[in-house]
Amino acid sequence: MENTQTIASGAAPLTNVAAIAALAALAQESRLAVFRLLVQAGPQGMAATKIAEALAIAPSSLSFHLKELAHANLVTASKAGRSIIYAANYAGMNGLLAFLTENCCAGAPCCVTESTLPKDITT
């Protein structure tokens, strides 16, 4: 499930359009739960049926959510026999994180810690 709008291939930095697509894909409760589950599952990923069971999502809904995450380049799909195995795209995830923190602390070593954040953000 390749996407022409690449989040992170290791070569090119993330574009605003690709970052918005990734954030929009994650801005939905079921898709966020699917993505977090796949991150926990590790690089081996999970079959779609196992994802549906784990999150109690109907297969038709899950298919839609996985398609949205794949289009945002946050998950990959590979065929394993008769199953499709979905896995978190760690390069895409890391590309999004790098994009979000690119200008953190004006390029200096990161100065943001939990103790420096306003109290309402950490509680």
Coordinates of N, CA and C in Angstrom, one line a residue:
M1 N 0.8 -1.2 0.0 CA 0.0 0.0 0.0 C 0.9 1.2 0.0
E2 N 1.5 1.5 -1.1 CA 2.4 2.6 -1.3 C 1.6 3.9 -1.4
N3 N 2.2 5.0 -1.0 CA 1.5 6.3 -1.1 C 2.5 7.2 -1.7
T4 N 2.1 8.0 -2.7 CA 3.0 8.9 -3.3 C 3.3 10.1 -2.4
Q5 N 2.5 10.3 -1.4 CA 2.7 11.4 -0.5 C 3.5 10.8 0.7
T6 N 4.8 10.8 0.6 CA 5.7 10.1 1.6 C 5.9 10.9 2.8
I7 N 5.7 10.2 4.0 CA 6.0 10.9 5.2 C 7.5 10.9 5.5
A8 N 8.1 9.7 5.5 CA 9.5 9.7 5.8 C 10.1 8.5 5.0
S9 N 11.0 8.8 4.1 CA 11.7 7.7 3.5 C 13.2 7.7 3.9
G10 N 13.5 8.6 4.9 CA 14.9 8.7 5.3 C 15.6 9.8 4.5
A11 N 15.1 10.2 3.3 CA 15.8 11.1 2.5 C 15.2 12.5 2.5
A12 N 13.9 12.6 2.3 CA 13.3 13.9 2.2 C 12.5 14.2 3.5
P13 N 12.6 15.5 3.9 CA 11.8 15.9 5.1 C 10.3 15.9 4.8
L14 N 9.5 15.8 5.8 CA 8.1 15.8 5.7 C 7.6 17.1 5.2
T15 N 6.6 17.1 4.3 CA 6.0 18.4 3.8 C 4.8 18.7 4.7
N16 N 4.4 19.9 4.7 CA 3.2 20.3 5.4 C 2.0 19.5 5.1
V17 N 1.8 19.3 3.8 CA 0.6 18.5 3.3 C 0.6 17.1 3.9
A18 N 1.8 16.4 3.9 CA 1.9 15.1 4.4 C 1.7 15.1 5.9
A19 N 2.2 16.1 6.6 CA 2.0 16.2 8.1 C 0.6 16.3 8.4
I20 N -0.1 17.2 7.7 CA -1.6 17.4 7.9 C -2.3 16.1 7.6
A21 N -2.0 15.4 6.6 CA -2.6 14.1 6.3 C -2.4 13.1 7.4
A22 N -1.2 13.0 8.0 CA -1.0 12.1 9.1 C -1.7 12.5 10.3
L23 N -1.7 13.8 10.6 CA -2.4 14.2 11.8 C -3.9 14.1 11.7
A24 N -4.4 14.3 10.5 CA -5.9 14.1 10.3 C -6.2 12.6 10.4
A25 N -5.4 11.8 9.9 CA -5.6 10.3 10.1 C -5.7 9.9 11.5
L26 N -4.8 10.5 12.3 CA -4.8 10.1 13.8 C -5.8 10.8 14.6
A27 N -6.5 11.8 14.0 CA -7.5 12.6 14.8 C -8.8 12.0 14.8
Q28 N -8.9 10.7 14.9 CA -10.1 9.9 15.0 C -9.9 8.8 16.0
E29 N -10.8 8.6 16.9 CA -10.6 7.7 18.0 C -10.2 6.2 17.6
S30 N -11.0 5.7 16.6 CA -10.7 4.3 16.2 C -9.3 4.2 15.5
R31 N -9.0 5.2 14.6 CA -7.7 5.1 13.9 C -6.6 5.3 14.9
L32 N -6.7 6.2 15.9 CA -5.7 6.4 16.9 C -5.5 5.1 17.6
A33 N -6.6 4.4 18.0 CA -6.5 3.1 18.7 C -5.8 2.1 17.9
V34 N -6.1 2.0 16.6 CA -5.5 1.0 15.7 C -4.0 1.3 15.6
F35 N -3.6 2.6 15.4 CA -2.2 2.9 15.2 C -1.5 2.6 16.5
R36 N -2.0 2.9 17.7 CA -1.3 2.7 18.9 C -1.2 1.2 19.1
L37 N -2.2 0.4 18.8 CA -2.1 -1.1 18.9 C -1.0 -1.6 18.0
L38 N -0.9 -1.1 16.8 CA 0.1 -1.6 15.8 C 1.5 -1.2 16.3
V39 N 1.7 0.0 16.9 CA 3.0 0.4 17.5 C 3.4 -0.6 18.6
Q40 N 2.4 -0.9 19.4 CA 2.7 -1.9 20.5 C 3.0 -3.3 19.9
A41 N 2.4 -3.7 18.8 CA 2.6 -5.0 18.2 C 4.0 -5.1 17.7
G42 N 4.7 -4.1 17.3 CA 6.0 -4.1 16.8 C 6.1 -4.3 15.3
P43 N 7.3 -4.5 14.8 CA 7.4 -4.6 13.3 C 6.7 -5.8 12.7
Q44 N 6.5 -6.9 13.5 CA 5.8 -8.0 12.9 C 4.3 -7.7 12.6
G45 N 3.7 -6.7 13.2 CA 2.4 -6.3 12.9 C 1.3 -7.3 13.4
M46 N 0.1 -7.1 12.9 CA -1.0 -8.0 13.2 C -1.9 -8.2 12.0
A47 N -2.5 -9.3 12.0 CA -3.6 -9.6 11.0 C -4.8 -8.7 11.2
A48 N -5.4 -8.3 10.2 CA -6.6 -7.4 10.3 C -7.7 -8.1 11.3
T49 N -7.8 -9.4 11.2 CA -8.8 -10.0 12.1 C -8.5 -9.9 13.5
K50 N -7.2 -9.9 13.8 CA -6.7 -9.8 15.2 C -6.9 -8.3 15.7
I51 N -6.7 -7.4 14.8 CA -6.9 -6.0 15.2 C -8.4 -5.8 15.5
A52 N -9.2 -6.3 14.6 CA -10.7 -6.1 14.8 C -11.1 -6.7 16.1
E53 N -10.6 -7.9 16.4 CA -11.0 -8.6 17.7 C -10.5 -7.8 18.9
A54 N -9.2 -7.3 18.8 CA -8.6 -6.6 20.0 C -9.3 -5.3 20.3
L55 N -9.8 -4.6 19.2 CA -10.4 -3.3 19.4 C -11.9 -3.3 19.3
A56 N -12.5 -4.5 19.1 CA -14.0 -4.6 18.9 C -14.5 -3.6 17.8
I57 N -13.8 -3.7 16.7 CA -14.2 -2.8 15.5 C -14.7 -3.8 14.4
A58 N -15.8 -3.4 13.8 CA -16.4 -4.2 12.7 C -15.4 -4.3 11.6
P59 N -15.2 -5.4 10.9 CA -14.2 -5.5 9.8 C -14.4 -4.5 8.7
S60 N -15.6 -4.1 8.4 CA -15.8 -3.1 7.4 C -15.3 -1.7 7.8
S61 N -15.6 -1.4 9.1 CA -15.1 -0.1 9.6 C -13.6 -0.2 9.7
L62 N -13.0 -1.3 10.2 CA -11.6 -1.4 10.3 C -10.9 -1.2 9.0
S63 N -11.4 -1.8 7.9 CA -10.9 -1.7 6.6 C -10.8 -0.2 6.2
F64 N -11.8 0.6 6.5 CA -11.8 2.0 6.2 C -10.7 2.7 6.9
H65 N -10.6 2.4 8.2 CA -9.6 3.1 9.1 C -8.2 2.7 8.7
L66 N -8.0 1.4 8.3 CA -6.6 1.0 7.9 C -6.3 1.7 6.6
K67 N -7.2 1.9 5.7 CA -7.0 2.5 4.4 C -6.6 4.0 4.7
E68 N -7.3 4.7 5.6 CA -6.9 6.0 5.9 C -5.5 6.1 6.5
L69 N -5.2 5.2 7.4 CA -3.8 5.2 8.0 C -2.8 4.9 6.9
A70 N -3.1 4.0 6.0 CA -2.1 3.7 4.9 C -1.9 4.9 4.0
H71 N -3.0 5.6 3.7 CA -2.9 6.7 2.8 C -2.1 7.8 3.5
A72 N -2.1 7.9 4.8 CA -1.3 8.9 5.5 C 0.1 8.3 5.8
N73 N 0.4 7.1 5.2 CA 1.7 6.5 5.3 C 2.1 6.2 6.8
L74 N 1.1 5.9 7.6 CA 1.4 5.5 9.0 C 1.4 4.0 9.2
V75 N 0.8 3.3 8.3 CA 0.8 1.8 8.4 C 1.2 1.2 7.1
T76 N 1.7 0.0 7.1 CA 2.1 -0.7 5.9 C 1.2 -2.0 5.9
A77 N 1.1 -2.6 4.8 CA 0.3 -3.8 4.7 C 1.1 -4.8 3.8
S78 N 1.1 -6.1 4.3 CA 1.8 -7.1 3.5 C 1.0 -8.4 3.6
K79 N 1.1 -9.1 2.5 CA 0.3 -10.3 2.4 C 1.1 -11.5 3.0
A80 N 0.4 -12.3 3.8 CA 1.0 -13.4 4.5 C -0.1 -14.6 4.3
G81 N 0.1 -15.4 3.2 CA -0.9 -16.4 3.0 C -2.2 -15.8 2.5
R82 N -3.2 -16.1 3.3 CA -4.5 -15.5 3.0 C -4.8 -14.3 3.8
S83 N -3.9 -13.9 4.7 CA -4.1 -12.8 5.5 C -3.4 -11.5 5.1
I84 N -3.8 -10.4 5.5 CA -3.0 -9.2 5.3 C -2.6 -8.7 6.7
I85 N -1.3 -8.5 6.8 CA -0.6 -8.2 8.0 C -0.4 -6.6 8.0
Y86 N -0.9 -5.9 8.9 CA -0.7 -4.5 9.0 C 0.3 -4.2 10.1
A87 N 1.2 -3.3 9.9 CA 2.2 -2.9 10.8 C 2.3 -1.4 10.8
A88 N 2.7 -0.8 12.0 CA 3.0 0.6 12.1 C 4.2 0.9 11.2
N89 N 4.1 2.0 10.5 CA 5.2 2.5 9.7 C 6.1 3.4 10.6
Y90 N 7.1 2.8 11.2 CA 7.9 3.6 12.1 C 8.6 4.7 11.5
A91 N 9.0 4.6 10.3 CA 9.7 5.7 9.5 C 8.7 6.8 9.4
G92 N 7.5 6.5 9.1 CA 6.4 7.5 9.0 C 6.2 8.2 10.3
M93 N 6.0 7.4 11.3 CA 5.8 7.9 12.7 C 7.0 8.8 13.1
N94 N 8.2 8.4 12.9 CA 9.4 9.2 13.3 C 9.5 10.4 12.4
G95 N 9.1 10.3 11.2 CA 9.1 11.5 10.3 C 8.1 12.6 10.8
L96 N 7.0 12.1 11.2 CA 6.0 13.1 11.8 C 6.5 13.7 13.1
L97 N 7.1 12.9 13.9 CA 7.6 13.4 15.2 C 8.7 14.4 14.9
A98 N 9.6 14.1 13.9 CA 10.7 15.0 13.6 C 10.1 16.3 13.0
F99 N 9.1 16.2 12.2 CA 8.5 17.4 11.6 C 7.9 18.3 12.7
L100 N 7.2 17.7 13.7 CA 6.6 18.4 14.8 C 7.6 19.1 15.7
T101 N 8.8 18.5 15.8 CA 9.8 19.0 16.7 C 11.0 19.7 16.0
E102 N 10.9 19.8 14.7 CA 12.0 20.3 13.9 C 12.7 21.6 14.5
N103 N 11.9 22.5 14.9 CA 12.4 23.8 15.3 C 12.3 24.0 16.8
C104 N 12.2 22.9 17.5 CA 12.1 22.9 19.0 C 13.4 23.6 19.6
C105 N 13.2 24.5 20.5 CA 14.2 25.2 21.2 C 15.2 25.9 20.3
A106 N 14.7 26.4 19.2 CA 15.5 27.1 18.2 C 16.8 26.4 17.8
G107 N 16.7 25.1 17.7 CA 17.8 24.3 17.2 C 18.8 23.9 18.3
A108 N 18.6 24.4 19.5 CA 19.5 24.1 20.6 C 19.1 22.7 21.2
P109 N 20.0 22.1 21.9 CA 19.5 20.8 22.5 C 18.2 21.0 23.3
C110 N 17.4 20.1 23.2 CA 16.0 20.3 23.7 C 16.0 20.7 25.2
C111 N 15.3 21.8 25.4 CA 15.2 22.3 26.8 C 13.8 22.1 27.4
V112 N 13.0 21.4 26.7 CA 11.6 21.2 27.2 C 11.6 19.9 28.0
T113 N 11.2 20.0 29.2 CA 11.0 18.8 30.1 C 9.7 18.9 30.8
E114 N 9.2 17.9 31.4 CA 7.9 17.9 32.0 C 7.9 19.0 33.1
S115 N 9.0 19.3 33.8 CA 9.0 20.3 34.8 C 8.9 21.7 34.3
T116 N 9.3 21.9 33.0 CA 9.2 23.2 32.4 C 7.9 23.5 31.7
L117 N 7.1 22.5 31.5 CA 5.8 22.7 30.9 C 4.8 23.4 31.8
P118 N 3.8 24.2 31.3 CA 2.8 24.7 32.2 C 2.0 23.6 32.8
K119 N 1.6 23.8 34.1 CA 0.9 22.8 34.8 C -0.3 22.2 34.1
D120 N -1.1 22.9 33.4 CA -2.3 22.4 32.8 C -2.0 21.5 31.6
I121 N -0.8 21.5 31.1 CA -0.5 20.6 30.0 C -0.1 19.2 30.6
T122 N 0.5 19.1 31.7 CA 1.0 17.9 32.3 C 0.0 17.1 33.1
T123 N -1.1 17.8 33.4 CA -2.1 17.1 34.3 C -3.3 16.6 33.6

